[in-house]
PDB file of C-alpha atoms in Angstrom:
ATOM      1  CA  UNK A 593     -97.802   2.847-167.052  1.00 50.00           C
ATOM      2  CA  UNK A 594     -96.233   0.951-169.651  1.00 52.00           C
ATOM      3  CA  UNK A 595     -92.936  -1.383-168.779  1.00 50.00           C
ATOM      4  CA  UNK A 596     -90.842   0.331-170.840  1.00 50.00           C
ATOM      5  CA  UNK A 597     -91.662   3.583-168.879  1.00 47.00           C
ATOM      6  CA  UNK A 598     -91.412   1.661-165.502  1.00 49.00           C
ATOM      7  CA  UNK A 599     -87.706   0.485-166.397  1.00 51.00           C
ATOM      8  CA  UNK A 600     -86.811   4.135-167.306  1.00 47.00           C
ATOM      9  CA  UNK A 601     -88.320   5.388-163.888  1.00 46.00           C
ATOM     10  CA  UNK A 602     -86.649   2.894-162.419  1.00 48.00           C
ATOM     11  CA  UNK A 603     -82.664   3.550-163.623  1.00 51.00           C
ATOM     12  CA  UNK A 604     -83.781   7.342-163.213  1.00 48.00           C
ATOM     13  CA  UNK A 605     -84.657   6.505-159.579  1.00 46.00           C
ATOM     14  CA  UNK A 606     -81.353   4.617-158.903  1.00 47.00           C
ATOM     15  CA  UNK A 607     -79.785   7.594-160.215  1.00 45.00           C
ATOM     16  CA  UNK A 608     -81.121   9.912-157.811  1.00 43.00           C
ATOM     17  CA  UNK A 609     -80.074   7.264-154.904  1.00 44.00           C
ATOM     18  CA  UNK A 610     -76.268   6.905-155.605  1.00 43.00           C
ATOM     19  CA  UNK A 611     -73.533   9.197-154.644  1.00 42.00           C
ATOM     20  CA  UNK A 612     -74.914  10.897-152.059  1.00 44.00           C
ATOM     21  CA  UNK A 613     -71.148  11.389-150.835  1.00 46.00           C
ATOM     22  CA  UNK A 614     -69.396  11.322-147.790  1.00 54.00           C
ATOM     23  CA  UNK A 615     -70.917   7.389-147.581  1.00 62.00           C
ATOM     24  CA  UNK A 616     -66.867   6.063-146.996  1.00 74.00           C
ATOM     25  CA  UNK A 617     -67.314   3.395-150.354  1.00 77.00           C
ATOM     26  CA  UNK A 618     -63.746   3.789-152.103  1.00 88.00           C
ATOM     27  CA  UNK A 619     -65.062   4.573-155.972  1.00 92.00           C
ATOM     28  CA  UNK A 620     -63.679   4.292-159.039  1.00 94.00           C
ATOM     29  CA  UNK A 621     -64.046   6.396-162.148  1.00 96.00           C
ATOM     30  CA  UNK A 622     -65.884   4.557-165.030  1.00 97.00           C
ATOM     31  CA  UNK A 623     -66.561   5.698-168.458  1.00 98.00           C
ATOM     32  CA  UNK A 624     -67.612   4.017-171.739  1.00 98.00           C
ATOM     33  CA  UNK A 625     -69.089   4.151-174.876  1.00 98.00           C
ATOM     34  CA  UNK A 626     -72.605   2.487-175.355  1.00 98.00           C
ATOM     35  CA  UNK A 627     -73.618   1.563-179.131  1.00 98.00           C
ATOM     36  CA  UNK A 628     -76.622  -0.520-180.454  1.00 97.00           C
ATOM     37  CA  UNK A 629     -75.948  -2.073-183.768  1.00 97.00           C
ATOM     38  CA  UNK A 630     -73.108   0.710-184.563  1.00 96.00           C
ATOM     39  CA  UNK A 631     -75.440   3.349-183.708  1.00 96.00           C
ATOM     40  CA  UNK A 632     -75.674   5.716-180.303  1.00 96.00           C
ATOM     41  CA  UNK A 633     -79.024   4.898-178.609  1.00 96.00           C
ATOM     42  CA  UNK A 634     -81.997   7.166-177.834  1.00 91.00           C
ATOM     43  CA  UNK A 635     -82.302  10.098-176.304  1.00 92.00           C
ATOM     44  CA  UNK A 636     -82.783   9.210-172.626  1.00 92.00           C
ATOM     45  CA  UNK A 637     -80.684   6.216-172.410  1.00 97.00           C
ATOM     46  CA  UNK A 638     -79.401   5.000-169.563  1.00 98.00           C
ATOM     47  CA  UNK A 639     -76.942   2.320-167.901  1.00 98.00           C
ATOM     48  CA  UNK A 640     -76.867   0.929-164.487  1.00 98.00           C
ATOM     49  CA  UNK A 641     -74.280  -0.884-162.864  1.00 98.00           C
ATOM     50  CA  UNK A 642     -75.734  -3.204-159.825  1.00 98.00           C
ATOM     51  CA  UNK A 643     -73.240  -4.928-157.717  1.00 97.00           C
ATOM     52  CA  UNK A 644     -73.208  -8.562-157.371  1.00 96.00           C
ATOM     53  CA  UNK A 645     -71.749  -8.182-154.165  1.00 89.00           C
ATOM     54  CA  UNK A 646     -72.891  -5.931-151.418  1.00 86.00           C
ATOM     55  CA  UNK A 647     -72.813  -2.241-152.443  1.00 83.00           C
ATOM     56  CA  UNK A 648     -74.696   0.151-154.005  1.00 86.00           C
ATOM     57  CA  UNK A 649     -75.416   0.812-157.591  1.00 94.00           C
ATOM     58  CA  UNK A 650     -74.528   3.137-159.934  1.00 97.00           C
ATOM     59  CA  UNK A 651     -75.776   4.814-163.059  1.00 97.00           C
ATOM     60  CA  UNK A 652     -75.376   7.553-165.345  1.00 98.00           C
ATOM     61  CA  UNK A 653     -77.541   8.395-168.374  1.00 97.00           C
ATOM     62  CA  UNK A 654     -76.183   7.759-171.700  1.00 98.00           C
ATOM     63  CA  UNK A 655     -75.401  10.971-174.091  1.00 96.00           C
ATOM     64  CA  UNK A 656     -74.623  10.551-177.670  1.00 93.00           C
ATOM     65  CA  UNK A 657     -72.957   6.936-177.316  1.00 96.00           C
ATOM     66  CA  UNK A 658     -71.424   8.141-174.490  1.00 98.00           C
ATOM     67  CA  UNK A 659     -71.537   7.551-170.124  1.00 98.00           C
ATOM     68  CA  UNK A 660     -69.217   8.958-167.344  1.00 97.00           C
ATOM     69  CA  UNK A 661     -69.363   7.918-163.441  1.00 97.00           C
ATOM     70  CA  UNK A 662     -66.912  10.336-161.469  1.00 95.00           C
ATOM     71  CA  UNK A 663     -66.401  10.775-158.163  1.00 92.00           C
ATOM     72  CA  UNK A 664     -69.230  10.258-155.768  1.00 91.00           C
ATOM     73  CA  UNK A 665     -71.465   9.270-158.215  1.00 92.00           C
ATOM     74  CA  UNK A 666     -69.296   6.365-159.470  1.00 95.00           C
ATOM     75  CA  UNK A 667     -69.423   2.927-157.986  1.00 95.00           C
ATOM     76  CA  UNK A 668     -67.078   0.980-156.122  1.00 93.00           C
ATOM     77  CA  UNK A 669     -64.493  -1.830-157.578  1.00 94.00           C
ATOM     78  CA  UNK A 670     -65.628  -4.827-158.039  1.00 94.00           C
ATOM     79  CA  UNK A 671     -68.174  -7.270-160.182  1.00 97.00           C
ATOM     80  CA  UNK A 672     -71.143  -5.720-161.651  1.00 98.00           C
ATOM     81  CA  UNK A 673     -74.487  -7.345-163.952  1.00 98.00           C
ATOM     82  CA  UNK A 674     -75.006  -3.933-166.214  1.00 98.00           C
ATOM     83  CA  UNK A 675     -78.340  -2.675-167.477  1.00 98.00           C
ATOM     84  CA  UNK A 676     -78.489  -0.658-170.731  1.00 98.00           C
ATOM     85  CA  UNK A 677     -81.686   0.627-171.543  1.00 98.00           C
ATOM     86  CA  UNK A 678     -83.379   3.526-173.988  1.00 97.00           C
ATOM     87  CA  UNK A 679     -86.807   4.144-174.587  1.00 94.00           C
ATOM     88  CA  UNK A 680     -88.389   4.642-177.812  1.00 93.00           C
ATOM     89  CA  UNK A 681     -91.125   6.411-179.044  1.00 91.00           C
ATOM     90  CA  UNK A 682     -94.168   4.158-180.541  1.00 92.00           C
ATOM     91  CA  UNK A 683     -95.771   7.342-181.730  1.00 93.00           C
ATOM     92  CA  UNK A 684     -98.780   6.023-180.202  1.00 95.00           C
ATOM     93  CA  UNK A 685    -100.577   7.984-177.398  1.00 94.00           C
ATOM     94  CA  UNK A 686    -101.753   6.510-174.089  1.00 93.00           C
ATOM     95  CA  UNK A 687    -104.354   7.221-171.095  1.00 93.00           C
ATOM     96  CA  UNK A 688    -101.782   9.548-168.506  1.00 91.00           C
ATOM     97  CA  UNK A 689    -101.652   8.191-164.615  1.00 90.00           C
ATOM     98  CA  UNK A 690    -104.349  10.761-163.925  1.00 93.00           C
ATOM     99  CA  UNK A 691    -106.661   8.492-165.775  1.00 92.00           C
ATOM    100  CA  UNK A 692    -107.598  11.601-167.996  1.00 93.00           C
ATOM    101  CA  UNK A 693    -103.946  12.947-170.114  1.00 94.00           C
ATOM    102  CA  UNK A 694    -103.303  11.125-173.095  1.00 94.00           C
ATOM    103  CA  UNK A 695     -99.477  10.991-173.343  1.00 94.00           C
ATOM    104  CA  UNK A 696     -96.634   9.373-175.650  1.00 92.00           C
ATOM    105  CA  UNK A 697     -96.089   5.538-175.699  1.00 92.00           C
ATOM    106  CA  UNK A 698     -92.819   4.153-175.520  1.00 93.00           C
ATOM    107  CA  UNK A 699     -90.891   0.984-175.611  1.00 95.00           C
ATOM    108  CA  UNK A 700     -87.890  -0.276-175.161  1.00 96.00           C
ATOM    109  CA  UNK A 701     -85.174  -0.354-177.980  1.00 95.00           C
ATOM    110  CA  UNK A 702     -82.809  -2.813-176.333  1.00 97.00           C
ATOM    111  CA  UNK A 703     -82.818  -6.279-176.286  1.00 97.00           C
ATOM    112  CA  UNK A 704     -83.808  -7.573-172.522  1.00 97.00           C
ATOM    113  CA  UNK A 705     -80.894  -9.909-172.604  1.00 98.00           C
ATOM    114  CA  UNK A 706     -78.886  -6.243-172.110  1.00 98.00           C
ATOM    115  CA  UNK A 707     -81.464  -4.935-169.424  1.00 97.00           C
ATOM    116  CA  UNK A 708     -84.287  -6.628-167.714  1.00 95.00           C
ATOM    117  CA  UNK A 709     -82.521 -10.019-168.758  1.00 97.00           C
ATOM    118  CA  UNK A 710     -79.309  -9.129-168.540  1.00 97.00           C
ATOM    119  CA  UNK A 711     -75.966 -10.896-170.122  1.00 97.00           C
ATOM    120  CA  UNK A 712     -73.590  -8.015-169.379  1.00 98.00           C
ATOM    121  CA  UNK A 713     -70.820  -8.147-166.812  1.00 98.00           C
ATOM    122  CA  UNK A 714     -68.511  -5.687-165.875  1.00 98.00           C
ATOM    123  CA  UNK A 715     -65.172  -6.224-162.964  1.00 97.00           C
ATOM    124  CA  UNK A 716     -64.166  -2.888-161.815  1.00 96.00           C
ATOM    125  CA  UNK A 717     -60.384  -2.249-160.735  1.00 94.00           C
ATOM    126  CA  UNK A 718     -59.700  -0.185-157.998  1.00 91.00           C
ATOM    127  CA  UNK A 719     -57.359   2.901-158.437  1.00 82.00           C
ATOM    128  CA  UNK A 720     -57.690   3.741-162.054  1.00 81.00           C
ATOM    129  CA  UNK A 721     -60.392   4.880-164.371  1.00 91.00           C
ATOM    130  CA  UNK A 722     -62.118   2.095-165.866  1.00 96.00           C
ATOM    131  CA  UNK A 723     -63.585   2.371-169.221  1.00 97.00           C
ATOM    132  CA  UNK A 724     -66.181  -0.411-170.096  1.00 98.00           C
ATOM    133  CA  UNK A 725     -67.759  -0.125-173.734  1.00 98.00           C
ATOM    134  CA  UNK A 726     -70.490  -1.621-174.625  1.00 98.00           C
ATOM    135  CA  UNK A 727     -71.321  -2.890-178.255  1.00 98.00           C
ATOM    136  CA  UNK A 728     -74.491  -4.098-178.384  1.00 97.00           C
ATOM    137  CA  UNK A 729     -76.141  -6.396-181.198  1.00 97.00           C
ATOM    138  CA  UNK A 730     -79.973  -6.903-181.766  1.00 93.00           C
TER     139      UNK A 730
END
């Protein structure tokens, strides 16, 4: 499986494991716009915000230029490193998992120093709705 694939899986999978609810963390509402050289990023975008702290993290997946965290599937206040990411087709084919599908390549259309690498940083307040946008620069 190709890395770019494996980061996707990965932000999908953190995803699925926040905001299960009824886990006591006091959360705050984020929201944001996400842009890549003035332009909204791929379809299937995501953004992940991992604590520095103790806590869990939180992600959403990116829609137009566009993320929202609400309720239980927002994170907590505090200090976050954030993780943009959004695959790309290659429009290359590659040998499936099952070692017999061909499927579609991909690779990753942000810079690592804004995912795997990351330079972003947000500080969440408690009590209001935070909105964090990103503008992001090859």
């Amino acid at each position: 499986m190709n890395s770019c694939l494996q980061g996707v899986l990965l932000g999908l999978c953190s995803l699925i494991m926040i905001g299960c609810g009824g886990d006591g963390i006091d959360r705050v509402d984020v929201v944001g716009k996400v842009t890549l050289d003035g332009a909204p990023l791929n379809e299937g975008a995501s953004i992940t915000f991992i604590p520095v702290g103790p806590g869990p993290a939180a992600g959403a997946v990116i829609e137009g230029d566009q993320y929202t965290m609400l309720g239980d599937r927002a994170p907590g206040p505090g200090e976050y490193r954030v993780e943009i990411r959004s695959p790309r087709p290659t429009g290359k084919q590659v040998l499936g998992t099952d070692g017999v599908t061909m499927e579609p390549s991909f690779e990753e259309a942000v810079p690592e120093k804004y995912n795997t690498n990351t330079e972003l940083k947000a500080n969440l307040s408690s009590g209001e709705k935070n909105t964090v946008d990103f503008i992001l620069t090859k």
